[in-house]
XYZ file of C-alpha atoms in Angstrom:
378
model
C 0.291 -2.561 52.743
C 0.304 1.242 52.521
C 3.256 1.160 50.152
C 1.484 -1.365 47.888
C -1.672 0.779 47.912
C 0.326 3.861 46.905
C 2.008 1.943 44.060
C -1.378 0.745 42.775
C -2.740 4.283 42.846
C 0.232 5.451 40.747
C -0.465 2.690 38.222
C -4.167 3.594 38.118
C -3.217 7.211 37.495
C -1.011 6.144 34.563
C -3.819 3.972 33.189
C -6.265 6.887 33.386
C -3.761 9.030 31.487
C -3.659 6.400 28.737
C -7.453 6.112 28.689
C -7.752 9.889 28.460
C -5.381 10.237 25.492
C -6.998 7.241 23.731
C -10.436 8.791 24.415
C -11.460 5.576 26.144
C -14.115 6.945 28.465
C -17.732 8.016 28.776
C -18.725 11.461 29.960
C -21.448 11.893 32.539
C -22.976 15.174 33.622
C -22.870 15.767 37.362
C -24.379 19.108 38.269
C -22.629 21.775 36.236
C -19.638 19.556 35.564
C -18.866 16.645 33.288
C -16.993 13.711 34.782
C -15.148 11.016 32.858
C -15.888 7.369 33.520
C -12.874 5.262 32.548
C -12.690 1.485 31.939
C -12.764 -0.496 35.175
C -9.356 -1.673 36.400
C -10.120 -5.024 37.996
C -6.651 -6.284 38.890
C -3.106 -4.965 39.294
C -0.646 -7.779 39.869
C 3.170 -7.536 40.081
C 4.684 -10.770 38.731
C 8.266 -11.998 38.570
C 8.875 -10.879 34.992
C 6.159 -8.271 34.473
C 3.382 -6.092 35.824
C -0.103 -7.265 34.839
C -3.041 -4.858 34.691
C -6.512 -6.152 33.813
C -9.209 -3.692 32.723
C -12.754 -3.990 31.378
C -14.244 -1.740 28.702
C -17.720 -0.359 29.243
C -20.497 -0.933 26.751
C -20.012 1.387 23.803
C -16.206 1.340 23.914
C -14.218 -0.725 21.428
C -10.845 -2.445 21.701
C -10.002 -0.638 18.450
C -9.571 2.528 20.529
C -6.512 1.045 22.266
C -3.444 2.851 20.945
C -0.322 0.937 21.999
C 1.844 3.943 21.152
C 0.235 5.931 23.955
C 0.612 3.076 26.444
C 4.300 2.791 25.462
C 4.818 6.506 26.050
C 3.410 6.140 29.570
C 4.676 2.683 30.638
C 7.755 2.235 28.434
C 8.263 0.339 25.191
C 8.319 -3.181 26.679
C 4.584 -3.692 26.862
C 2.006 -6.017 25.393
C -1.763 -5.565 25.297
C -4.055 -8.550 24.807
C -7.826 -8.533 24.644
C -10.769 -10.776 23.785
C -11.904 -8.316 21.073
C -14.979 -7.458 23.147
C -14.206 -5.905 26.526
C -11.613 -7.712 28.667
C -8.064 -6.392 28.215
C -4.723 -7.223 29.809
C -1.737 -4.881 29.814
C 1.612 -6.552 30.511
C 4.581 -4.312 31.332
C 7.747 -6.416 31.064
C 10.963 -5.969 32.993
C 13.060 -7.520 30.216
C 13.615 -6.186 26.711
C 13.420 -7.984 23.402
C 17.040 -8.520 22.263
C 18.293 -6.106 19.613
C 19.869 -8.899 17.576
C 19.274 -12.656 17.350
C 21.864 -14.551 15.322
C 20.727 -17.601 13.388
C 21.883 -20.862 14.978
C 20.597 -24.114 13.494
C 21.570 -26.260 16.481
C 19.690 -24.058 18.951
C 16.533 -24.136 16.843
C 16.279 -27.702 15.518
C 15.074 -29.293 18.772
C 12.078 -26.959 18.787
C 10.748 -28.152 15.423
C 10.807 -31.918 15.965
C 7.031 -32.263 15.517
C 6.729 -29.751 12.666
C 6.580 -30.726 8.999
C 7.380 -27.370 7.406
C 8.659 -24.900 10.029
C 9.027 -21.178 9.502
C 11.361 -19.743 12.120
C 10.731 -16.148 13.227
C 12.862 -15.126 16.203
C 12.675 -14.349 19.929
C 9.793 -12.626 21.726
C 9.879 -10.527 24.879
C 9.847 -13.691 27.027
C 13.031 -14.897 25.332
C 11.020 -17.692 23.718
C 11.260 -18.822 20.106
C 8.414 -17.999 17.757
C 8.121 -20.750 15.145
C 5.089 -21.666 13.068
C 4.367 -24.802 11.068
C 3.238 -23.985 7.540
C 1.779 -27.485 7.322
C -0.850 -26.137 9.712
C -0.922 -22.426 8.907
C -0.635 -22.917 5.121
C 0.593 -19.606 3.695
C 2.547 -16.546 4.837
C 3.140 -12.959 3.762
C 6.378 -11.247 4.804
C 6.829 -7.519 4.268
C 9.111 -4.728 5.457
C 10.690 -1.607 4.075
C 14.415 -1.524 3.259
C 16.473 -2.405 6.328
C 13.515 -3.992 8.093
C 15.029 -7.495 8.173
C 12.883 -9.166 5.507
C 15.757 -10.462 3.386
C 17.695 -11.764 6.379
C 14.660 -13.619 7.751
C 13.947 -15.213 4.364
C 17.608 -16.187 4.039
C 17.606 -17.742 7.519
C 14.458 -19.739 6.800
C 15.558 -21.190 3.482
C 18.958 -22.037 4.964
C 17.268 -23.672 7.949
C 15.021 -25.831 5.725
C 18.050 -26.927 3.716
C 19.976 -27.831 6.880
C 16.931 -29.586 8.345
C 16.500 -31.658 5.158
C 12.878 -32.643 5.749
C 10.255 -34.176 3.483
C 9.685 -31.119 1.282
C 10.751 -29.453 -1.942
C 11.572 -25.748 -2.317
C 10.798 -23.649 -5.412
C 12.332 -20.178 -5.153
C 11.485 -17.162 -7.321
C 13.767 -14.118 -7.155
C 12.782 -11.621 -9.839
C 15.240 -8.997 -8.525
C 18.074 -11.549 -8.904
C 19.559 -10.414 -5.617
C 18.691 -12.978 -2.947
C 18.269 -16.616 -3.961
C 21.233 -17.325 -6.242
C 23.188 -18.805 -3.299
C 20.581 -21.574 -2.950
C 21.092 -23.047 -6.430
C 22.058 -26.731 -6.432
C 21.320 -27.118 -2.716
C 19.519 -30.190 -1.432
C 15.731 -29.759 -1.225
C 15.892 -26.798 -3.654
C 14.337 -27.943 -6.924
C 14.573 -24.653 -8.751
C 15.630 -21.008 -8.518
C 13.759 -18.821 -11.015
C 14.628 -15.265 -12.016
C 12.165 -14.481 -14.837
C 8.437 -14.944 -15.360
C 9.136 -17.266 -18.284
C 11.203 -19.419 -15.892
C 8.593 -19.708 -13.159
C 5.413 -20.106 -15.257
C 6.115 -23.656 -16.547
C 6.950 -24.803 -13.018
C 3.794 -23.237 -11.585
C 1.783 -25.026 -14.256
C 3.353 -28.311 -13.147
C 2.545 -27.482 -9.528
C -1.024 -26.787 -10.641
C -1.106 -30.182 -12.298
C 0.358 -31.764 -9.166
C -2.438 -30.209 -7.096
C -4.998 -31.726 -9.455
C -3.292 -35.096 -9.056
C -3.250 -34.824 -5.290
C -6.856 -33.645 -5.179
C -7.925 -36.698 -7.206
C -5.870 -38.865 -4.870
C -7.685 -37.481 -1.817
C -11.039 -38.082 -3.495
C -10.084 -41.615 -4.433
C -9.082 -42.448 -0.843
C -11.931 -40.394 0.663
C -9.657 -38.328 2.914
C -9.283 -34.576 3.507
C -5.513 -34.135 3.619
C -2.307 -35.687 2.343
C -1.471 -36.445 5.991
C -4.208 -39.088 5.945
C -2.748 -40.989 2.979
C -0.720 -44.171 3.426
C 1.928 -42.838 1.055
C 4.089 -39.892 2.145
C 3.929 -37.092 -0.388
C 6.496 -34.338 -0.123
C 5.267 -30.903 0.848
C 5.922 -28.237 -1.755
C 6.948 -24.738 -0.692
C 6.798 -21.922 -3.235
C 8.734 -18.830 -2.126
C 8.342 -15.666 -4.194
C 10.424 -12.635 -3.267
C 8.949 -9.282 -4.355
C 5.688 -10.847 -5.507
C 4.422 -7.346 -6.361
C 6.544 -7.537 -9.533
C 4.118 -10.223 -10.751
C 0.995 -8.079 -10.438
C 0.572 -7.840 -14.226
C 1.216 -11.561 -14.811
C -2.399 -12.751 -14.739
C -1.676 -16.409 -15.476
C 0.975 -16.643 -12.779
C -1.113 -14.792 -10.190
C -4.111 -16.992 -10.979
C -2.098 -20.108 -10.079
C -0.709 -18.399 -6.963
C -4.259 -17.584 -5.862
C -5.335 -21.183 -6.507
C -2.476 -22.416 -4.320
C -3.578 -20.030 -1.567
C -7.145 -21.352 -1.804
C -6.664 -25.122 -1.939
C -2.974 -25.778 -1.301
C -3.112 -26.443 2.441
C -4.766 -29.859 2.353
C -2.730 -30.792 -0.729
C 0.607 -29.991 0.919
C 1.404 -26.996 -1.309
C 2.350 -23.797 0.531
C 3.277 -20.187 -0.190
C 5.712 -17.744 1.356
C 5.303 -14.416 -0.414
C 7.371 -11.351 0.352
C 7.282 -7.732 -0.705
C 9.063 -4.592 0.353
C 6.112 -2.255 0.076
C 2.663 -3.818 0.566
C 0.712 -3.687 -2.692
C -3.005 -3.071 -2.214
C -3.819 -4.235 -5.759
C -2.540 -7.695 -4.839
C -3.530 -7.904 -1.186
C -6.872 -6.124 -1.058
C -8.635 -8.146 -3.731
C -9.031 -11.736 -4.791
C -8.302 -14.823 -2.717
C -4.887 -13.790 -1.404
C -6.373 -11.257 1.005
C -8.044 -13.925 3.143
C -5.833 -16.927 2.468
C -2.480 -15.506 3.573
C -3.341 -16.333 7.164
C 0.066 -15.543 8.666
C 1.254 -11.959 8.273
C 4.728 -10.853 9.349
C 5.906 -7.286 8.975
C 8.997 -5.320 9.795
C 8.901 -1.541 9.918
C 6.394 0.141 7.585
C 6.695 3.800 6.634
C 3.099 4.646 7.576
C -0.112 3.250 9.015
C -1.670 2.721 5.575
C 1.161 0.407 4.500
C 0.918 -1.438 7.823
C -2.819 -1.892 7.311
C -2.332 -3.236 3.782
C 0.359 -5.596 5.112
C -2.234 -6.824 7.611
C -0.140 -5.964 10.684
C -1.331 -2.728 12.202
C 1.275 -1.156 14.437
C 4.230 -2.008 12.184
C 4.557 1.703 11.464
C 5.558 2.193 15.111
C 8.721 0.092 14.801
C 11.691 2.454 15.049
C 13.990 3.109 12.101
C 16.917 1.926 14.220
C 15.172 -1.332 15.205
C 16.565 -3.476 12.393
C 15.047 -6.937 12.425
C 12.215 -5.992 14.817
C 8.967 -7.454 13.515
C 5.340 -8.150 14.296
C 3.543 -11.392 13.509
C -0.224 -11.642 13.253
C -2.024 -14.924 13.758
C -4.980 -14.720 16.138
C -3.342 -11.694 17.738
C -0.188 -9.646 17.186
C 3.181 -10.506 18.760
C 6.430 -8.574 18.606
C 9.753 -10.349 18.082
C 13.329 -9.857 16.960
C 13.870 -11.723 13.707
C 16.737 -14.101 13.081
C 19.769 -12.479 11.492
C 21.880 -14.302 8.920
C 24.085 -12.359 6.523
C 24.912 -13.539 3.024
C 28.529 -14.426 3.718
C 27.671 -16.662 6.660
C 24.814 -18.294 4.733
C 27.151 -19.157 1.854
C 29.597 -20.813 4.267
C 26.790 -22.966 5.671
C 25.380 -23.871 2.249
C 28.702 -25.200 0.946
C 27.988 -28.390 2.876
C 24.628 -28.875 1.158
C 25.500 -28.394 -2.494
C 24.570 -31.396 -4.608
C 27.688 -32.317 -6.572
C 27.194 -32.686 -10.271
C 23.621 -31.387 -10.149
C 22.569 -29.919 -13.466
C 19.551 -27.892 -14.503
C 16.396 -29.999 -14.326
C 13.437 -29.275 -16.544
C 10.293 -28.235 -14.640
C 8.325 -31.341 -15.618
C 11.005 -33.506 -13.987
C 11.060 -31.615 -10.714
C 7.712 -32.414 -9.183
C 5.865 -35.349 -7.767
C 3.787 -35.669 -10.939
C 6.185 -38.499 -11.794
C 4.342 -40.444 -9.110
C 1.436 -41.058 -11.482
C 3.609 -43.691 -13.182
C 3.791 -45.551 -9.872
C 0.297 -44.978 -8.516
C -1.563 -45.049 -11.800
C -3.840 -42.182 -10.809
C -3.037 -39.640 -13.515
C -2.001 -40.021 -17.123
C 0.599 -37.645 -18.514
């Protein structure tokens, strides 16, 4: 009992050190002296895989004052802080580390996505558990990271995974730098790879028309989502690498914003990526609020991390290749899946559609369904 008490006092002392450096305290005058009143530590609990410390902020203190960098300096880098955004906070200090590399393996992942319609695979968290989201639910995603941050590898792994999975979806890939998506040409599920704005604009216009068709279909059947229809429409995923290069293309960006606003219920989804977060794109218009899922690798500074929507990404080390943060309701750290180009090309050989030729944009989308359903006229 004495030993446990001593250990708890050491932990409290470390917590007070963190509170002091984060300026998380009130000062109260007592005689000629000022004393500091720190947040109340209500529970210290050693668990099998971690140490859990629960603390409560006093009135007047904000969870925004919590600086994870300071807590990592005191408790080590394998920590996680969760809070209810008001006053209750939980610090977890883990015994295990997030792996430094997680190789892509389709067979290890596929059983975890059985109930998902359009999975986006992320990687492994500190618990050794897979982080996977379903874009059918979460709608749209922004992926950003500076050079060497793992963005390209994670995109490559996800497109390869969707091709191997071969679900009820179509992929439209835009690669204006002409450096990433060429390997996916003529693969099953991939309906187009576009490398210029003049290539992608006609297809986006067809997707816009398809959304109008699907919206009319929902109205006609008095339902809120394509999932409620008797017919099974394919989900459409538009992936744009280095979307910042489109900032001056007003017509294209207008359609992209429309997809972000109304695409979820219509089964049309976005994955946008950029190396350096662009405030002109992300801090105005509909994209700011509609890109619900934010994933970021290392950012060079706190301003870039803030624009990316994942504060703390600037604290990822330069040597932590593939280490990322994902923000949904809160922020989680994970090691992203790694898949190099050579290995991806070997995998994709099995999914090339023999004899496939270039298909005009108007022949690629579900707008052909109007001939069957009689809802829209060409």
